[in-house]
Amino acid sequence: MDFIGIEDKFTESGSYYDLLAKYGLSIENILLKAKELIDKKLKYGGK
């Protein structure tokens, strides 16, 4: 199991998409994290 979210800290102000990218919550980052988790599961014999 893994989590995607914002660390417990004060964040900056900015445009919606800039903030998503800065804190790792863009679509691309979420897809990358999901792929990493799937690859890890397959590597260790998960179904």
JSON list of N, CA and C in Angstrom, two decimals:
[
{"chain": "A", "resi": 1, "resn": "MET", "atom": "N", "xyz": [0.85, -1.16, 0.00]},
{"chain": "A", "resi": 1, "resn": "MET", "atom": "CA", "xyz": [0.00, 0.00, 0.00]},
{"chain": "A", "resi": 1, "resn": "MET", "atom": "C", "xyz": [0.90, 1.23, 0.00]},
{"chain": "A", "resi": 2, "resn": "ASP", "atom": "N", "xyz": [0.43, 2.25, -0.65]},
{"chain": "A", "resi": 2, "resn": "ASP", "atom": "CA", "xyz": [1.17, 3.51, -0.69]},
{"chain": "A", "resi": 2, "resn": "ASP", "atom": "C", "xyz": [0.15, 4.64, -0.73]},
{"chain": "A", "resi": 3, "resn": "PHE", "atom": "N", "xyz": [0.61, 5.82, -0.44]},
{"chain": "A", "resi": 3, "resn": "PHE", "atom": "CA", "xyz": [-0.27, 6.98, -0.40]},
{"chain": "A", "resi": 3, "resn": "PHE", "atom": "C", "xyz": [0.26, 8.08, -1.30]},
{"chain": "A", "resi": 4, "resn": "ILE", "atom": "N", "xyz": [-0.67, 8.84, -1.85]},
{"chain": "A", "resi": 4, "resn": "ILE", "atom": "CA", "xyz": [-0.33, 10.03, -2.62]},
{"chain": "A", "resi": 4, "resn": "ILE", "atom": "C", "xyz": [-1.06, 11.18, -1.94]},
{"chain": "A", "resi": 5, "resn": "GLY", "atom": "N", "xyz": [-0.32, 12.22, -1.60]},
{"chain": "A", "resi": 5, "resn": "GLY", "atom": "CA", "xyz": [-0.95, 13.35, -0.93]},
{"chain": "A", "resi": 5, "resn": "GLY", "atom": "C", "xyz": [0.05, 14.46, -0.69]},
{"chain": "A", "resi": 6, "resn": "ILE", "atom": "N", "xyz": [-0.39, 15.45, 0.02]},
{"chain": "A", "resi": 6, "resn": "ILE", "atom": "CA", "xyz": [0.45, 16.60, 0.34]},
{"chain": "A", "resi": 6, "resn": "ILE", "atom": "C", "xyz": [1.04, 16.38, 1.73]},
{"chain": "A", "resi": 7, "resn": "GLU", "atom": "N", "xyz": [2.35, 16.59, 1.86]},
{"chain": "A", "resi": 7, "resn": "GLU", "atom": "CA", "xyz": [3.00, 16.47, 3.15]},
{"chain": "A", "resi": 7, "resn": "GLU", "atom": "C", "xyz": [2.40, 17.47, 4.13]},
{"chain": "A", "resi": 8, "resn": "ASP", "atom": "N", "xyz": [2.56, 17.20, 5.41]},
{"chain": "A", "resi": 8, "resn": "ASP", "atom": "CA", "xyz": [2.03, 18.07, 6.46]},
{"chain": "A", "resi": 8, "resn": "ASP", "atom": "C", "xyz": [2.92, 19.30, 6.59]},
{"chain": "A", "resi": 9, "resn": "LYS", "atom": "N", "xyz": [2.64, 20.29, 5.76]},
{"chain": "A", "resi": 9, "resn": "LYS", "atom": "CA", "xyz": [3.41, 21.54, 5.80]},
{"chain": "A", "resi": 9, "resn": "LYS", "atom": "C", "xyz": [2.58, 22.64, 5.17]},
{"chain": "A", "resi": 10, "resn": "PHE", "atom": "N", "xyz": [3.00, 23.87, 5.39]},
{"chain": "A", "resi": 10, "resn": "PHE", "atom": "CA", "xyz": [2.33, 25.00, 4.76]},
{"chain": "A", "resi": 10, "resn": "PHE", "atom": "C", "xyz": [2.65, 24.98, 3.28]},
{"chain": "A", "resi": 11, "resn": "THR", "atom": "N", "xyz": [1.63, 25.21, 2.47]},
{"chain": "A", "resi": 11, "resn": "THR", "atom": "CA", "xyz": [1.82, 25.21, 1.03]},
{"chain": "A", "resi": 11, "resn": "THR", "atom": "C", "xyz": [1.87, 26.64, 0.49]},
{"chain": "A", "resi": 12, "resn": "GLU", "atom": "N", "xyz": [2.28, 26.73, -0.75]},
{"chain": "A", "resi": 12, "resn": "GLU", "atom": "CA", "xyz": [2.36, 28.03, -1.40]},
{"chain": "A", "resi": 12, "resn": "GLU", "atom": "C", "xyz": [1.04, 28.35, -2.08]},
{"chain": "A", "resi": 13, "resn": "SER", "atom": "N", "xyz": [0.93, 29.56, -2.54]},
{"chain": "A", "resi": 13, "resn": "SER", "atom": "CA", "xyz": [-0.20, 29.97, -3.36]},
{"chain": "A", "resi": 13, "resn": "SER", "atom": "C", "xyz": [0.22, 29.88, -4.82]},
{"chain": "A", "resi": 14, "resn": "GLY", "atom": "N", "xyz": [-0.73, 29.65, -5.68]},
{"chain": "A", "resi": 14, "resn": "GLY", "atom": "CA", "xyz": [-0.44, 29.59, -7.10]},
{"chain": "A", "resi": 14, "resn": "GLY", "atom": "C", "xyz": [-1.62, 29.08, -7.87]},
{"chain": "A", "resi": 15, "resn": "SER", "atom": "N", "xyz": [-1.42, 28.91, -9.16]},
{"chain": "A", "resi": 15, "resn": "SER", "atom": "CA", "xyz": [-2.51, 28.39, -9.99]},
{"chain": "A", "resi": 15, "resn": "SER", "atom": "C", "xyz": [-2.75, 26.92, -9.66]},
{"chain": "A", "resi": 16, "resn": "TYR", "atom": "N", "xyz": [-3.94, 26.48, -9.89]},
{"chain": "A", "resi": 16, "resn": "TYR", "atom": "CA", "xyz": [-4.36, 25.11, -9.58]},
{"chain": "A", "resi": 16, "resn": "TYR", "atom": "C", "xyz": [-3.39, 24.09, -10.16]},
{"chain": "A", "resi": 17, "resn": "TYR", "atom": "N", "xyz": [-3.11, 24.18, -11.45]},
{"chain": "A", "resi": 17, "resn": "TYR", "atom": "CA", "xyz": [-2.27, 23.19, -12.12]},
{"chain": "A", "resi": 17, "resn": "TYR", "atom": "C", "xyz": [-0.81, 23.28, -11.69]},
{"chain": "A", "resi": 18, "resn": "ASP", "atom": "N", "xyz": [-0.32, 24.48, -11.42]},
{"chain": "A", "resi": 18, "resn": "ASP", "atom": "CA", "xyz": [1.05, 24.63, -10.92]},
{"chain": "A", "resi": 18, "resn": "ASP", "atom": "C", "xyz": [1.20, 23.97, -9.55]},
{"chain": "A", "resi": 19, "resn": "LEU", "atom": "N", "xyz": [0.20, 24.14, -8.70]},
{"chain": "A", "resi": 19, "resn": "LEU", "atom": "CA", "xyz": [0.26, 23.53, -7.37]},
{"chain": "A", "resi": 19, "resn": "LEU", "atom": "C", "xyz": [0.15, 22.01, -7.44]},
{"chain": "A", "resi": 20, "resn": "LEU", "atom": "N", "xyz": [-0.70, 21.50, -8.32]},
{"chain": "A", "resi": 20, "resn": "LEU", "atom": "CA", "xyz": [-0.79, 20.05, -8.49]},
{"chain": "A", "resi": 20, "resn": "LEU", "atom": "C", "xyz": [0.56, 19.48, -8.90]},
{"chain": "A", "resi": 21, "resn": "ALA", "atom": "N", "xyz": [1.22, 20.13, -9.85]},
{"chain": "A", "resi": 21, "resn": "ALA", "atom": "CA", "xyz": [2.53, 19.66, -10.31]},
{"chain": "A", "resi": 21, "resn": "ALA", "atom": "C", "xyz": [3.57, 19.78, -9.20]},
{"chain": "A", "resi": 22, "resn": "LYS", "atom": "N", "xyz": [3.58, 20.89, -8.49]},
{"chain": "A", "resi": 22, "resn": "LYS", "atom": "CA", "xyz": [4.59, 21.12, -7.45]},
{"chain": "A", "resi": 22, "resn": "LYS", "atom": "C", "xyz": [4.51, 20.07, -6.34]},
{"chain": "A", "resi": 23, "resn": "TYR", "atom": "N", "xyz": [3.30, 19.66, -5.99]},
{"chain": "A", "resi": 23, "resn": "TYR", "atom": "CA", "xyz": [3.13, 18.73, -4.88]},
{"chain": "A", "resi": 23, "resn": "TYR", "atom": "C", "xyz": [2.88, 17.29, -5.33]},
{"chain": "A", "resi": 24, "resn": "GLY", "atom": "N", "xyz": [3.14, 17.01, -6.60]},
{"chain": "A", "resi": 24, "resn": "GLY", "atom": "CA", "xyz": [3.08, 15.64, -7.09]},
{"chain": "A", "resi": 24, "resn": "GLY", "atom": "C", "xyz": [1.69, 15.09, -7.30]},
{"chain": "A", "resi": 25, "resn": "LEU", "atom": "N", "xyz": [0.72, 15.95, -7.50]},
{"chain": "A", "resi": 25, "resn": "LEU", "atom": "CA", "xyz": [-0.66, 15.50, -7.65]},
{"chain": "A", "resi": 25, "resn": "LEU", "atom": "C", "xyz": [-1.22, 15.71, -9.06]},
{"chain": "A", "resi": 26, "resn": "SER", "atom": "N", "xyz": [-0.33, 15.92, -10.02]},
{"chain": "A", "resi": 26, "resn": "SER", "atom": "CA", "xyz": [-0.79, 16.05, -11.41]},
{"chain": "A", "resi": 26, "resn": "SER", "atom": "C", "xyz": [-1.21, 14.67, -11.92]},
{"chain": "A", "resi": 27, "resn": "ILE", "atom": "N", "xyz": [-1.95, 14.65, -12.99]},
{"chain": "A", "resi": 27, "resn": "ILE", "atom": "CA", "xyz": [-2.38, 13.38, -13.59]},
{"chain": "A", "resi": 27, "resn": "ILE", "atom": "C", "xyz": [-1.17, 12.52, -13.93]},
{"chain": "A", "resi": 28, "resn": "GLU", "atom": "N", "xyz": [-0.14, 13.14, -14.49]},
{"chain": "A", "resi": 28, "resn": "GLU", "atom": "CA", "xyz": [1.06, 12.40, -14.88]},
{"chain": "A", "resi": 28, "resn": "GLU", "atom": "C", "xyz": [1.73, 11.76, -13.67]},
{"chain": "A", "resi": 29, "resn": "ASN", "atom": "N", "xyz": [1.85, 12.49, -12.58]},
{"chain": "A", "resi": 29, "resn": "ASN", "atom": "CA", "xyz": [2.49, 11.95, -11.38]},
{"chain": "A", "resi": 29, "resn": "ASN", "atom": "C", "xyz": [1.67, 10.83, -10.75]},
{"chain": "A", "resi": 30, "resn": "ILE", "atom": "N", "xyz": [0.36, 10.97, -10.74]},
{"chain": "A", "resi": 30, "resn": "ILE", "atom": "CA", "xyz": [-0.49, 9.92, -10.18]},
{"chain": "A", "resi": 30, "resn": "ILE", "atom": "C", "xyz": [-0.41, 8.66, -11.04]},
{"chain": "A", "resi": 31, "resn": "LEU", "atom": "N", "xyz": [-0.41, 8.81, -12.36]},
{"chain": "A", "resi": 31, "resn": "LEU", "atom": "CA", "xyz": [-0.27, 7.65, -13.24]},
{"chain": "A", "resi": 31, "resn": "LEU", "atom": "C", "xyz": [1.08, 6.97, -13.06]},
{"chain": "A", "resi": 32, "resn": "LEU", "atom": "N", "xyz": [2.13, 7.76, -12.91]},
{"chain": "A", "resi": 32, "resn": "LEU", "atom": "CA", "xyz": [3.47, 7.21, -12.69]},
{"chain": "A", "resi": 32, "resn": "LEU", "atom": "C", "xyz": [3.51, 6.42, -11.38]},
{"chain": "A", "resi": 33, "resn": "LYS", "atom": "N", "xyz": [2.93, 6.96, -10.33]},
{"chain": "A", "resi": 33, "resn": "LYS", "atom": "CA", "xyz": [2.91, 6.28, -9.03]},
{"chain": "A", "resi": 33, "resn": "LYS", "atom": "C", "xyz": [2.10, 4.99, -9.12]},
{"chain": "A", "resi": 34, "resn": "ALA", "atom": "N", "xyz": [0.98, 5.02, -9.82]},
{"chain": "A", "resi": 34, "resn": "ALA", "atom": "CA", "xyz": [0.17, 3.81, -9.99]},
{"chain": "A", "resi": 34, "resn": "ALA", "atom": "C", "xyz": [0.95, 2.74, -10.75]},
{"chain": "A", "resi": 35, "resn": "LYS", "atom": "N", "xyz": [1.66, 3.13, -11.80]},
{"chain": "A", "resi": 35, "resn": "LYS", "atom": "CA", "xyz": [2.47, 2.18, -12.56]},
{"chain": "A", "resi": 35, "resn": "LYS", "atom": "C", "xyz": [3.56, 1.58, -11.68]},
{"chain": "A", "resi": 36, "resn": "GLU", "atom": "N", "xyz": [4.21, 2.41, -10.86]},
{"chain": "A", "resi": 36, "resn": "GLU", "atom": "CA", "xyz": [5.25, 1.90, -9.95]},
{"chain": "A", "resi": 36, "resn": "GLU", "atom": "C", "xyz": [4.67, 0.86, -8.99]},
{"chain": "A", "resi": 37, "resn": "LEU", "atom": "N", "xyz": [3.47, 1.12, -8.47]},
{"chain": "A", "resi": 37, "resn": "LEU", "atom": "CA", "xyz": [2.85, 0.17, -7.55]},
{"chain": "A", "resi": 37, "resn": "LEU", "atom": "C", "xyz": [2.48, -1.13, -8.24]},
{"chain": "A", "resi": 38, "resn": "ILE", "atom": "N", "xyz": [1.97, -1.04, -9.47]},
{"chain": "A", "resi": 38, "resn": "ILE", "atom": "CA", "xyz": [1.62, -2.25, -10.23]},
{"chain": "A", "resi": 38, "resn": "ILE", "atom": "C", "xyz": [2.87, -3.04, -10.54]},
{"chain": "A", "resi": 39, "resn": "ASP", "atom": "N", "xyz": [3.93, -2.36, -10.98]},
{"chain": "A", "resi": 39, "resn": "ASP", "atom": "CA", "xyz": [5.20, -3.05, -11.28]},
{"chain": "A", "resi": 39, "resn": "ASP", "atom": "C", "xyz": [5.75, -3.74, -10.03]},
{"chain": "A", "resi": 40, "resn": "LYS", "atom": "N", "xyz": [5.67, -3.06, -8.89]},
{"chain": "A", "resi": 40, "resn": "LYS", "atom": "CA", "xyz": [6.16, -3.64, -7.63]},
{"chain": "A", "resi": 40, "resn": "LYS", "atom": "C", "xyz": [5.36, -4.89, -7.27]},
{"chain": "A", "resi": 41, "resn": "LYS", "atom": "N", "xyz": [4.04, -4.82, -7.44]},
{"chain": "A", "resi": 41, "resn": "LYS", "atom": "CA", "xyz": [3.19, -5.96, -7.12]},
{"chain": "A", "resi": 41, "resn": "LYS", "atom": "C", "xyz": [3.52, -7.13, -8.03]},
{"chain": "A", "resi": 42, "resn": "LEU", "atom": "N", "xyz": [3.69, -6.88, -9.33]},
{"chain": "A", "resi": 42, "resn": "LEU", "atom": "CA", "xyz": [4.02, -7.95, -10.26]},
{"chain": "A", "resi": 42, "resn": "LEU", "atom": "C", "xyz": [5.40, -8.53, -9.97]},
{"chain": "A", "resi": 43, "resn": "LYS", "atom": "N", "xyz": [6.34, -7.71, -9.58]},
{"chain": "A", "resi": 43, "resn": "LYS", "atom": "CA", "xyz": [7.70, -8.16, -9.28]},
{"chain": "A", "resi": 43, "resn": "LYS", "atom": "C", "xyz": [7.71, -9.15, -8.11]},
{"chain": "A", "resi": 44, "resn": "TYR", "atom": "N", "xyz": [6.86, -8.91, -7.13]},
{"chain": "A", "resi": 44, "resn": "TYR", "atom": "CA", "xyz": [6.85, -9.75, -5.94]},
{"chain": "A", "resi": 44, "resn": "TYR", "atom": "C", "xyz": [5.74, -10.80, -5.97]},
{"chain": "A", "resi": 45, "resn": "GLY", "atom": "N", "xyz": [5.20, -11.07, -7.15]},
{"chain": "A", "resi": 45, "resn": "GLY", "atom": "CA", "xyz": [4.25, -12.17, -7.31]},
{"chain": "A", "resi": 45, "resn": "GLY", "atom": "C", "xyz": [2.82, -11.87, -6.92]},
{"chain": "A", "resi": 46, "resn": "GLY", "atom": "N", "xyz": [2.45, -10.62, -6.86]},
{"chain": "A", "resi": 46, "resn": "GLY", "atom": "CA", "xyz": [1.07, -10.29, -6.54]},
{"chain": "A", "resi": 46, "resn": "GLY", "atom": "C", "xyz": [0.14, -10.63, -7.68]},
{"chain": "A", "resi": 47, "resn": "LYS", "atom": "N", "xyz": [-1.13, -10.76, -7.37]},
{"chain": "A", "resi": 47, "resn": "LYS", "atom": "CA", "xyz": [-2.12, -11.10, -8.41]},
{"chain": "A", "resi": 47, "resn": "LYS", "atom": "C", "xyz": [-2.95, -9.89, -8.73]}
]
